[in-house]
Each structure stands twice: as structure tokens, then as C-alpha cells.
Coordinates of C-alpha atoms in Angstrom, one line a residue:
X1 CA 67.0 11.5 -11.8
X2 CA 68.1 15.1 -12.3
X3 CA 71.7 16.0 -12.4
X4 CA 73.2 17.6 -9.4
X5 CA 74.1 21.3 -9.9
X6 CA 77.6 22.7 -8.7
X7 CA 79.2 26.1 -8.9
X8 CA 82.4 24.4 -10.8
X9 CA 80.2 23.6 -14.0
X10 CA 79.7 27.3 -14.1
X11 CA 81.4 30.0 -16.5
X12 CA 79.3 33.1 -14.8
X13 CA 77.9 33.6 -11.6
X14 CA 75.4 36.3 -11.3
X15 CA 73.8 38.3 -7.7
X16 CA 71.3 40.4 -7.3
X17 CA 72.4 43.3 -4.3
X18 CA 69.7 43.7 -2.0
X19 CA 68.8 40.9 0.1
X20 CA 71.1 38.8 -1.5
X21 CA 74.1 39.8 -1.0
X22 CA 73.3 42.9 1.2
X23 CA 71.3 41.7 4.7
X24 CA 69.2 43.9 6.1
X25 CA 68.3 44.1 9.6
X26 CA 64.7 43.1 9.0
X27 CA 63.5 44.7 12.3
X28 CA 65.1 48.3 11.8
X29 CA 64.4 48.2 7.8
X30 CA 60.8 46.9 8.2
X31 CA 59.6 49.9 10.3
X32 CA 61.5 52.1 8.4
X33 CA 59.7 51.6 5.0
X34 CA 56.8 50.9 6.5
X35 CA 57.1 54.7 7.7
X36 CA 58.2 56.1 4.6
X37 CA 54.8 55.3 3.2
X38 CA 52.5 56.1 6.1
X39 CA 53.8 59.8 6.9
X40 CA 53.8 60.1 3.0
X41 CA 50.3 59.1 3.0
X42 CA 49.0 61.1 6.4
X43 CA 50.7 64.4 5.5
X44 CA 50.3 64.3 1.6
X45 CA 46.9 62.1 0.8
X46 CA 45.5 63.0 4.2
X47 CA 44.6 59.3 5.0
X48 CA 43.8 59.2 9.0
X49 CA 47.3 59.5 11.3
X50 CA 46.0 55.8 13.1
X51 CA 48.6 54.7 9.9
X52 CA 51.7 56.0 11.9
X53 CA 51.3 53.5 14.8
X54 CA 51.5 50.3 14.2
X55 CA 51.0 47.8 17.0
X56 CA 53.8 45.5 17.4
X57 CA 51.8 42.3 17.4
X58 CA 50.2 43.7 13.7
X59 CA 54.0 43.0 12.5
X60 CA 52.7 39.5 12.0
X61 CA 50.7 40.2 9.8
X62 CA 53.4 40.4 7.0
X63 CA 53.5 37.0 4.9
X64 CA 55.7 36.5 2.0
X65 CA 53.6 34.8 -1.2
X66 CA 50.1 36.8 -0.4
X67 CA 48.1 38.4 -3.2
X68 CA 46.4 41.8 -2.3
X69 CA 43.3 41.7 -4.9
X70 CA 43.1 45.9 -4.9
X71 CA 39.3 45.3 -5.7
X72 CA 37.8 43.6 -2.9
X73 CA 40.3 44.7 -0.6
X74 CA 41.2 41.2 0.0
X75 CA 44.4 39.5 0.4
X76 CA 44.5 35.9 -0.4
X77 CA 47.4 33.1 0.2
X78 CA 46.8 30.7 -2.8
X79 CA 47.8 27.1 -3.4
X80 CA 49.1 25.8 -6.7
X81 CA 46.0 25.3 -8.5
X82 CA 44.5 28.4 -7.5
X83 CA 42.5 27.6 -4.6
X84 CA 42.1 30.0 -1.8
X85 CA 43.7 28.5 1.2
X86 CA 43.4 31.4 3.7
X87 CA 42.1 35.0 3.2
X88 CA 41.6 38.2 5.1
X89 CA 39.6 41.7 4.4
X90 CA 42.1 44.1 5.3
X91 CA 43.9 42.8 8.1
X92 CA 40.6 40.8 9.4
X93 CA 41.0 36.7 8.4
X94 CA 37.7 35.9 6.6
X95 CA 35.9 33.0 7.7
X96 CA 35.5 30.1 5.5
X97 CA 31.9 31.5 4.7
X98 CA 33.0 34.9 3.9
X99 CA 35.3 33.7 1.4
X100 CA 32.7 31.6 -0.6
X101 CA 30.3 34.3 -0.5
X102 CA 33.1 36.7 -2.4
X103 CA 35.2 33.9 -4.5
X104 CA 33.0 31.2 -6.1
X105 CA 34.2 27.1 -4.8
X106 CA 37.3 29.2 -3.4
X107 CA 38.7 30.3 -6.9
X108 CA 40.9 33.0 -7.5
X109 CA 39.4 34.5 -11.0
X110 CA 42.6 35.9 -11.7
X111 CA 44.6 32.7 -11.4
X112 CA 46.2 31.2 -14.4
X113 CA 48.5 28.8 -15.2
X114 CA 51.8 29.7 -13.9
X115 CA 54.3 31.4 -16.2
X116 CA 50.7 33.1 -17.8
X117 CA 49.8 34.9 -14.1
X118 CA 52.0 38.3 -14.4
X119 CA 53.0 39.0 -10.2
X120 CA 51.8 42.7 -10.6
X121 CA 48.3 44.2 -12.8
X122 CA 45.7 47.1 -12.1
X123 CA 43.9 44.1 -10.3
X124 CA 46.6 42.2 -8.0
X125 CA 49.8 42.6 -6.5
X126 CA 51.8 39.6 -4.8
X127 CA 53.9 40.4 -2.0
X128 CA 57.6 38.5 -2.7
X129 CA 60.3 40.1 -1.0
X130 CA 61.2 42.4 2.0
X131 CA 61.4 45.9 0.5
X132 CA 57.5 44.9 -0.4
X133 CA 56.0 43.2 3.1
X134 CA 55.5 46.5 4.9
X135 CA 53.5 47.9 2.7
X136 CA 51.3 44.8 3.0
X137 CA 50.9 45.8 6.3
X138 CA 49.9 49.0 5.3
X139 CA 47.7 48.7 2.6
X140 CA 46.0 46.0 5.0
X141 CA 45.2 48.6 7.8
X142 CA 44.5 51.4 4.7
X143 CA 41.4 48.6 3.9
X144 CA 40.8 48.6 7.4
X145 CA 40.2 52.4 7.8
X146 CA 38.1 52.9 4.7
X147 CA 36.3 49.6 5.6
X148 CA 35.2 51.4 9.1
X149 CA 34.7 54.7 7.0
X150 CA 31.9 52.9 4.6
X151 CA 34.0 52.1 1.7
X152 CA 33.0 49.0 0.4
X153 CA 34.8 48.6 -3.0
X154 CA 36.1 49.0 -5.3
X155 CA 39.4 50.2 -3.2
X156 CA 41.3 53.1 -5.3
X157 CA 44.0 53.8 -3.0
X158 CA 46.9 51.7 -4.7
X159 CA 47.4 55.2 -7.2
X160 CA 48.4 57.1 -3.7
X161 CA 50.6 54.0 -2.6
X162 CA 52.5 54.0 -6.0
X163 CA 52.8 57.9 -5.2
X164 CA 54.6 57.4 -2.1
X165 CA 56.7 54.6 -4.1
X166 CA 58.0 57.7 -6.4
X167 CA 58.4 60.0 -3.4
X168 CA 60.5 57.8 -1.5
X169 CA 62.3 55.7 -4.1
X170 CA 62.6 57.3 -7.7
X171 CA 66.2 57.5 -9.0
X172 CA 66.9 61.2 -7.8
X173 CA 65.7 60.6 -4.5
X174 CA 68.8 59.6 -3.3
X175 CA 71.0 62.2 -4.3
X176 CA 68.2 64.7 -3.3
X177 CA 67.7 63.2 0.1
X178 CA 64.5 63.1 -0.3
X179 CA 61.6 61.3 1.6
X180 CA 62.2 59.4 4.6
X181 CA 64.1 56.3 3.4
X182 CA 67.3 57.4 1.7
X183 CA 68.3 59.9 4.3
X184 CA 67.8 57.2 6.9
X185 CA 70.1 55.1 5.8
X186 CA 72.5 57.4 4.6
X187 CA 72.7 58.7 8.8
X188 CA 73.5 55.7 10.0
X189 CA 74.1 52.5 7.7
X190 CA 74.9 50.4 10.2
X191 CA 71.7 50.7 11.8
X192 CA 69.8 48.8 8.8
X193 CA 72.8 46.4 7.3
X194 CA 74.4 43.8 8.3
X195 CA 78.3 43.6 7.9
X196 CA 79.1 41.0 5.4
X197 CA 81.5 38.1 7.0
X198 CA 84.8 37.1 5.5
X199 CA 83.7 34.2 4.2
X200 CA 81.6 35.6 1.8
X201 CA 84.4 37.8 0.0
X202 CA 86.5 35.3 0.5
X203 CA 84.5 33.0 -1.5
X204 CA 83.5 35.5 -4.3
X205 CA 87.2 36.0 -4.7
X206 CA 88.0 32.1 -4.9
X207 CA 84.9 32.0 -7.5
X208 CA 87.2 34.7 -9.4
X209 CA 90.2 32.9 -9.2
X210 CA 88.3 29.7 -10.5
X211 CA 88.1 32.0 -13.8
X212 CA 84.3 32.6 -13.4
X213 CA 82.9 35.8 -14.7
X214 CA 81.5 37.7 -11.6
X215 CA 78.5 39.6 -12.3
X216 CA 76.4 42.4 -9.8
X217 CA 72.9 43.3 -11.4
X218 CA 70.5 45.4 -9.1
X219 CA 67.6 47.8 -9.5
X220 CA 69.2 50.0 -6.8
X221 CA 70.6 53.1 -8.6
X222 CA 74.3 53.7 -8.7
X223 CA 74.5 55.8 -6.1
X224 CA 72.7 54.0 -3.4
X225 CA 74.3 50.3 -4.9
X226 CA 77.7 52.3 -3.9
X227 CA 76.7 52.9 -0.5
X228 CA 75.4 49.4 0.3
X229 CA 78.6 47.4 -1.3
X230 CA 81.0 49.6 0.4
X231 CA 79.2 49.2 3.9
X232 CA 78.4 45.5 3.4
X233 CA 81.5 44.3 1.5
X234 CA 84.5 47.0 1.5
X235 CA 85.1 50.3 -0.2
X236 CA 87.1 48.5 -3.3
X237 CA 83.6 45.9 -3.0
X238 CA 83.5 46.7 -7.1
X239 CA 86.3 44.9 -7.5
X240 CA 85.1 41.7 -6.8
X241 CA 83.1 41.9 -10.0
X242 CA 83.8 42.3 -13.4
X243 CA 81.0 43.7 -14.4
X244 CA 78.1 45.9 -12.4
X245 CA 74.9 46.7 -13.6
X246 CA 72.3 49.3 -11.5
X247 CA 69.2 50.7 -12.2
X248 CA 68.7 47.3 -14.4
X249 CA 64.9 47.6 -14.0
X250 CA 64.0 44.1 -13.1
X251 CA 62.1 41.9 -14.3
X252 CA 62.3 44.2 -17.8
X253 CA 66.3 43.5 -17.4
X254 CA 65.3 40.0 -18.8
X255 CA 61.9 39.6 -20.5
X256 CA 61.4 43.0 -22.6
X257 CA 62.0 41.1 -25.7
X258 CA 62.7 42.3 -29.0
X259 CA 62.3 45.9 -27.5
X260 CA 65.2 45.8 -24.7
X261 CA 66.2 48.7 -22.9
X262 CA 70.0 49.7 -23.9
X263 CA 72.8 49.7 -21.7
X264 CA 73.7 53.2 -20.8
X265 CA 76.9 55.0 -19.4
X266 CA 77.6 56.0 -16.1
X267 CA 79.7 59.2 -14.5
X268 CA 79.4 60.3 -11.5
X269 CA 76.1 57.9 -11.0
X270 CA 74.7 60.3 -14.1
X271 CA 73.5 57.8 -16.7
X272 CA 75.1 59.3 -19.9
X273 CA 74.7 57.7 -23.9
X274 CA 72.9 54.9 -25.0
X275 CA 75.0 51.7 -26.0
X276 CA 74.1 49.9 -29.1
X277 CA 75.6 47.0 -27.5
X278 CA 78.1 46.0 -24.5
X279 CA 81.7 45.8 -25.6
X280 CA 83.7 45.4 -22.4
X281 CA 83.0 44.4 -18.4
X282 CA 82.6 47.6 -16.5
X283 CA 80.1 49.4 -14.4
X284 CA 76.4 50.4 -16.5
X285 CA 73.2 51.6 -16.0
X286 CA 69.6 49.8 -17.1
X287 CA 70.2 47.8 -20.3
X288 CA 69.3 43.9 -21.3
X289 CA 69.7 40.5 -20.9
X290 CA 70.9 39.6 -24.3
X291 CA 73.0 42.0 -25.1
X292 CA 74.7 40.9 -21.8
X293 CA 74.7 37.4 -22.5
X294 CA 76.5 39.0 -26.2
X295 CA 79.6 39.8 -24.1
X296 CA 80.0 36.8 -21.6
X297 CA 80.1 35.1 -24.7
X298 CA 82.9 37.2 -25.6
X299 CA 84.2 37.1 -21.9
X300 CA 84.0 33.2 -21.5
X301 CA 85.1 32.3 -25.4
X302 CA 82.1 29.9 -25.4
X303 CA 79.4 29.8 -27.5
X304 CA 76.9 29.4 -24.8
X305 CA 78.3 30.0 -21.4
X306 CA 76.6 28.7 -18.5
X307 CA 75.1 31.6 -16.3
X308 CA 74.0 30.9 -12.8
X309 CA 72.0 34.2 -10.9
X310 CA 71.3 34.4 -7.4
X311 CA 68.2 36.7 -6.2
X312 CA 65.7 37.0 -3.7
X313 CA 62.7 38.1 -5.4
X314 CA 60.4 35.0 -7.3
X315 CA 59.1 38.2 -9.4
X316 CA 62.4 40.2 -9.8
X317 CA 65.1 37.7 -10.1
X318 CA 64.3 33.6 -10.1
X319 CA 61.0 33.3 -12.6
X320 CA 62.4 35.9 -15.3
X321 CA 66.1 35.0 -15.1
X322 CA 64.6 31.4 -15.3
X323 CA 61.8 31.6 -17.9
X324 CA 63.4 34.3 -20.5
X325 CA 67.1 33.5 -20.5
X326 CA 67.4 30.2 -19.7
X327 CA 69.8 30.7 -16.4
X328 CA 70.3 28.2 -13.7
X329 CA 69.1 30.6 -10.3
X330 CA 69.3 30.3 -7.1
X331 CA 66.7 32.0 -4.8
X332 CA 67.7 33.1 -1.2
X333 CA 65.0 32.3 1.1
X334 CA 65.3 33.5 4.8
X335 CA 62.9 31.7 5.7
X336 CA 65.0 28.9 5.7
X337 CA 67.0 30.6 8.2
X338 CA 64.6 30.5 11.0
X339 CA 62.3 28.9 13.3
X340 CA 63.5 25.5 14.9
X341 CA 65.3 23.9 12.4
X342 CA 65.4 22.5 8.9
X343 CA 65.4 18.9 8.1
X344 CA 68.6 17.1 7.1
X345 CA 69.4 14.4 4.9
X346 CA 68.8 12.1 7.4
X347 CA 65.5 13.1 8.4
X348 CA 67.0 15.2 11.3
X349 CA 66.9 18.5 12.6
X350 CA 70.0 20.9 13.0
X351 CA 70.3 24.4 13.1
X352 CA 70.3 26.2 10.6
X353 CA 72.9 28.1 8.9
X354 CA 74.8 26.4 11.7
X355 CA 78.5 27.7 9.8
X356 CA 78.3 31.1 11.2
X357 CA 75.9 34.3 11.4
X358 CA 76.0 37.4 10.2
X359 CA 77.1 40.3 12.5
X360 CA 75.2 42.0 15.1
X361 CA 71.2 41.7 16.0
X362 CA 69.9 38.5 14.6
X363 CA 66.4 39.8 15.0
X364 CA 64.0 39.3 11.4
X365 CA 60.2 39.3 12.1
X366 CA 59.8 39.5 8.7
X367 CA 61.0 35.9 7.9
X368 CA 59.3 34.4 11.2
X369 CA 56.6 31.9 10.1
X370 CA 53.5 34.4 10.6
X371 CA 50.5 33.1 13.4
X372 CA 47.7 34.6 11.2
X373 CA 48.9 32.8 7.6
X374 CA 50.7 29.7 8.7
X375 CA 53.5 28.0 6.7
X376 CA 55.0 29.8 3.6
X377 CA 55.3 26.9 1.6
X378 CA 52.3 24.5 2.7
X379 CA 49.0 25.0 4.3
X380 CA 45.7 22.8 4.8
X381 CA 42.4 24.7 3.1
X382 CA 41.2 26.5 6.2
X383 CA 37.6 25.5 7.0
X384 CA 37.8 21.9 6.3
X385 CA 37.9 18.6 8.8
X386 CA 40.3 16.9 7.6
X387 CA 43.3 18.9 7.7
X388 CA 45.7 16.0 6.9
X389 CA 43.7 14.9 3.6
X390 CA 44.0 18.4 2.7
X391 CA 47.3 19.5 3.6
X392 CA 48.0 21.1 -0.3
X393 CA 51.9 23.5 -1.5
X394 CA 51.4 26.8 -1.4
X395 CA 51.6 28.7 -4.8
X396 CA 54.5 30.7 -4.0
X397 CA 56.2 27.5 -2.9
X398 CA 55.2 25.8 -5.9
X399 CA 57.1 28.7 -8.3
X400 CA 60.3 28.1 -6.2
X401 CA 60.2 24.4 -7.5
X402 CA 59.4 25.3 -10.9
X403 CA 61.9 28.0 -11.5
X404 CA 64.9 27.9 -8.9
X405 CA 67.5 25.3 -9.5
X406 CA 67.7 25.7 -5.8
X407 CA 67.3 27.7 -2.8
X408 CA 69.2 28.6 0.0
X409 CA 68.8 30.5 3.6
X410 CA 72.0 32.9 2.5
X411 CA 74.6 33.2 0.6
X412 CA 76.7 32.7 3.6
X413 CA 75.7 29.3 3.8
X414 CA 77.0 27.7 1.2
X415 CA 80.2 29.9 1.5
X416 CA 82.8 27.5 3.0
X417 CA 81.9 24.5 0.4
X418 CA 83.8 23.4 -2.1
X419 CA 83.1 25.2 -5.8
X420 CA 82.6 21.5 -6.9
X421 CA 80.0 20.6 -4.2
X422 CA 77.6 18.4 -6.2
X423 CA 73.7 20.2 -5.1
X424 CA 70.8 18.6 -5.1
X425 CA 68.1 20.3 -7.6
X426 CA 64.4 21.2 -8.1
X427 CA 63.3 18.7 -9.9
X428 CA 59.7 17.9 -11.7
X429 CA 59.9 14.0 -11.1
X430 CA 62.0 14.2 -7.7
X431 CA 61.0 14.6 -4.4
X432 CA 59.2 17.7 -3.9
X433 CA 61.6 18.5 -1.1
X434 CA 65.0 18.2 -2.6
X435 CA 66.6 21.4 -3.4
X436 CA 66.5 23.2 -0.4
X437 CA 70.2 23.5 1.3
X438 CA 71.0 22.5 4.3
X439 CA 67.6 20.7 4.2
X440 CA 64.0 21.3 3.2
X441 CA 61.5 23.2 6.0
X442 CA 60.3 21.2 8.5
X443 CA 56.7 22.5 7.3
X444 CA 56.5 20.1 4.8
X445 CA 56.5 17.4 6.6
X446 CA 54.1 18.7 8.9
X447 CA 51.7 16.1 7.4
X448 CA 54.0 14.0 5.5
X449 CA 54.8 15.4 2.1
X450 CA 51.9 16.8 0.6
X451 CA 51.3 15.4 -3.4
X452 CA 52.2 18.1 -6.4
X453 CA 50.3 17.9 -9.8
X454 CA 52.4 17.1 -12.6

């Protein structure tokens, strides 16, 4: 039986900014980065203006835990073993017929075991987290234009998409007001963020006054990171943290091992000198998870504090923070947060983060169980009889068991419990459905709880 986890065991507690601590308002962010690529790609790659209008029914589309294989076109939603449980050519679902014709007894050839499988090559990209869903969307109906032009494969339009990634999102842009994104926001934050409530700051204060090192490590630059704690949490937001990290360039902030980036200076949100190593808490730019780890150790007086991190991303945040430094993690999953309910303790259903909301529209298509893919975490291999028999984890579902100690709809809901509230974990030889707070998805019980391979 593994041992429950609780904040109180603790000496660090880590956050990741977007998504995690900062909520967006999924259904004015969504179309907003969705249009930051597509007017990028019309008016600079001259790619046909039908990108620009979206229907709003194509919105469902969008499916956290999908691969886009850039070859074929394809995207693919893949159980644990590998095994193609749903597929579509562009934004088109292939029948089960299709997919055997293009992937051999349903096999993903670039599947490997788990911590092997990197979530982003020339050949593949897996969709994790909101910033990323809309341009699913949009590299779906780009497959679906060329498809109708006579392209067949391979598909070379991914170098233009990582194009409009720099136009809209490199460190300057920002500053420069550039693209479409950044000066959005900037007009009118309120529009795309939700207010943080009291609770939270409340409780990241308390975690302070337990004596727990608070840390804040984003990719955002400093700049934007500014804008977005001050909004979300309170111009003196920085405060609530003893140390701040931007521009940290995740995953690479944990895995680029023995050559790790250094921690650089910041004025004025200028990155300024290299650091050889980090010698007091404060506010830095890029740098490395073990020369971090060199000064909690210093912080906390302990030779190996205990460092808990919570992100959103599986690629970004959970599976590196996990896998390379050892941390406890604890993923926040919206799509906990919606639909009709999780399943309680006792096998019941009550609302979900039931202690309060965030303020202002509720709305978040984006983490609404999607008509075209099914369940995020569970799913029967299309195409066969017996649905039940089949009923198999999703792999995305499957790397949130392996790597977070557990997950949670928001940080807001676990605000008002105790520092010492005892969690249940992820565990390899538990149930498959502990770990989730208030309560596992109701998905997975769809058909009873489906088996996972040891």
C-alpha cells in the first residue's frame, strides 16, 4: 500500500504559471491563439483564407493526449501499449479499415516504451496542454486543405507552423508587441484570465508561514510572467515566492543533464550575466534544475529536501520534474473540472470543485469531453464488437499514473484543506483510480475499471 502524500511532509513547493496557477478563459484564449497562427499563416505562407473561420462545432475537435504524425497527416489517440484506439486524416475520423490499411494490426511505429517516447520529433507531436489544442485544430483543417488540393504526403507544413510559433511567441515579442497574441492580452487582460480567488493567496501564504520554500518556475518571459501574476494574484504577487524563475525553458529546465543551461540575471526583464551557480532566492531567467536544487538545500538546511511541483503540462512539467529530479508533482487536469460529475469515495457523484469557482464566465470548451475522440483517459478500440471486453487506458492517461503523485481539477481545490491532509497517490499496485482529488472521472468506470499492465 503506498503512503499517502500531504503538503505538511513538504520543505518546497513548486508551480508552474500558466494554467496552473493562472486560468485562462478557455473560450476567449482558445480562438485567440488559434488566430494568431492562421492570419500568420494566410497573410505570410499564403495558405488558403478558409483557415480564418472556424466553424464553432470544429472546436470539438480539440482533444488533449492526441499525436499528430506530421507524415501521414494523421492524428492518432493511442492506448498504453501503443495500439491505435481512434484516428482521423486531418479532421476526417478514419474508419477502422483505413487505419489498418496505413498502420499495420493498429501499431503506432513510433511507439516505445514510455519514458523512451520523446512527446515532440521531426515525425510526431502530442498535443498536452491548452496553449497547444488550437493549433491541433489548425494543423487538422491545414491537412484538410492540402488533402483536397492533391497532397498526399509526406505533409511539410509543420516548418511554417513553428514559424508562426516565433512570430507570435519569441521572447521579444512581447515587448515589441508583436503578432497577434501579446498585444491582445496586453488590451484587455481581463478578457482571457480569470481573477484568482482569496483562497488561493491565502493558502500560498499559509504554505509560507508553514516555513515551506515557495517556488514560481515558468517558460513565460519576465515580462509577460509580470503581467499575468499581477492581474491573477496582485501587483506585490512576487512576494508570495521566494524565488521566481521565467524563461526556464521546460522540459530542458530539468533533463539537460550534465550540459544545463545557467541561471542568468534579470533587469528590467533584460537577461544580464551568466551565473555559475545560484547563491540566493530571488527573481532569474533560464537556468537548471540542479543547481536549483544546490540552493534549496542551502534554503531548507537539509541534505535532500523534499520538492513537490505542480504543472499542467505531462511534457513540460509532471514526466520531466518526475523522471530527472526525482520530485513529487502534481498535474492539474481540468478535465476533472467538468462534465457531470466525478466519483467520490463512496462511489457517488458530486460536483465538482464544489468549494467555490473562479470568477466570471465558466465557459472551457477545451476541457469538455470531445464527441469525435471520446474519454481522455479511457476508450474501447473503435471498430470492434465487444466494446466492454475492450474497454483499454488511454496513453496519456496512463503517463498521469506513472508520473504524477496526483492530480487535481485546480489548485483552488485543494485550497481550504488542511497542509496535513493525508492524499491518496498514484500508485503501480493500487487501484488504477486512486489519485485523482475530489474523485477519479466517471469515464473510468464507464465499463468497470479497465485492467493496466504491470
Amino acid at each position: 500500500m503506498a503512503q499517502p502524500f500531504s503538503l505538511a511532509t513538504c520543505d518546497v513547493v513548486g508551480f508552474d504559471l500558466d494554467h496552473t496557477l493562472v486560468r485562462y478563459r478557455l473560450a476567449q484564449s482558445a480562438p485567440l491563439i488559434y488566430n494568431s497562427f492562421a492570419h500568420y499563416l494566410v497573410t505570410e505562407k499564403g495558405y488558403d483564407k478558409e483557415l480564418l473561420t472556424p466553424s464553432p462545432e470544429s472546436w470539438d475537435f480539440c482533444c488533449k493526449g492526441l499525436v499528430l504524425d506530421l507524415e501521414d497527416g494523421n492524428f492518432l489517440k493511442l492506448a498504453n501499449d501503443g495500439t491505435i484506439l481512434r484516428a482521423s486524416h486531418g479532421t476526417k475520423m478514419m474508419t477502422s479499415e483505413e487505419l489498418l490499411e496505413v498502420y499495420e494490426k493498429r501499431k503506432w511505429k513510433h511507439f516505445k516504451s514510455d519514458s523512451e517516447m520523446a512527446c515532440r520529433s521531426a515525425q510526431y507531436y502530442f498535443y498536452d496542454n491548452y496553449f497547444d489544442l488550437p493549433g491541433s485544430l489548425l494543423c487538422a483543417k491545414l491537412v484538410d486543405c492540402l488533402t483536397r488540393n492533391g497532397v498526399q504526403k509526406p505533409f511539410e507544413f509543420w516548418k511554417d507552423i513553428v514559424a508562426g510559433i516565433q512570430h507570435n511567441y519569441k521572447i521579444s515579442a512581447f515587448k515589441e508587441n508583436c503578432g497577434m497574441y501579446f498585444p491582445e492580452v496586453k488590451k484587455d487582460p481581463g478578457k482571457f484570465l480569470q481573477k484568482c480567488p482569496a483562497s488561493v493567496t491565502r493558502w500560498l501564504r499559509q504554505l509560507k508561514n508553514a516555513g515551506k520554500v515557495l517556488l514560481l518556475i515558468t517558460s513565460s518571459h519576465s515580462d509577460y510572467c509580470r503581467l499575468l501574476g499581477e492581474h491573477v494574484l496582485g501587483s506585490d504577487f512576487a512576494d508570495l515566492f521566494d524565488i521566481v524563475i521565467t524563461n526556464a525553458l521546460k522540459p530542458g529546465f530539468f533533463s539537460q543533464i550534465p550540459n544545463q543551461r545557467p541561471f542568468r540575471t534579470l533587469e528590467n526583464d533584460e537577461e544580464g550575466e551568466s551565473l555559475p551557480s545560484l547563491e540566493k532566492p530571488g527573481w532569474y531567467s533560464q537556468g537548471n534544475a540542479a543547481h536549483l536544487y544546490e540552493l534549496l538545500k542551502k534554503m531548507t538546511g537539509k541534505p535532500e529536501p523534499k520538492v513537490v511541483y505542480f504543472g499542467d503540462s505531462m511534457y513540460s512539467d509532471i514526466f520531466p520534474a518526475r523522471h530527472y529530479s526525482k520530485w513529487e508533482t502534481v498535474l492539474i487536469l481540468e478535465e476533472l473540472g467538468v462534465g457531470d460529475g466525478v466519483v467520490s469515495g463512496q462511489g457517488e457523484a458530486e460536483p465538482r470543485e464544489k468549494k467555490g469557482k473562479y470568477e466570471g464566465q465558466q465557459a472551457k470548451p477545451l476541457s469538455s469531453k470531445s464527441e469525435q475522440w471520446g474519454s481522455f483517459f479511457v476508450d474501447a478500440i473503435s471498430g470492434t464488437e465487444n466494446t466492454e471486453e475492450s474497454s483499454e487506458f488511454t496513453w496519456a492517461c496512463k503517463r498521469i499514473q506513472t508520473y504524477s503523485t496526483i492530480a487535481i481539477p485546480s489548485v483552488e481545490a485543494i485550497a481550504d484543506l488542511p497542509l496535513d491532509y493525508q492524499f491518496t497517490r498514484f500508485s503501480s499496485t493500487g487501484l488504477k483510480t486512486a489519485g485523482y482529488y475530489p474523485g477519479p472521472p466517471r469515464d473510468l468506470f464507464s465499463n468497470g475499471e479497465p485492467e493496466m499492465p504491470s
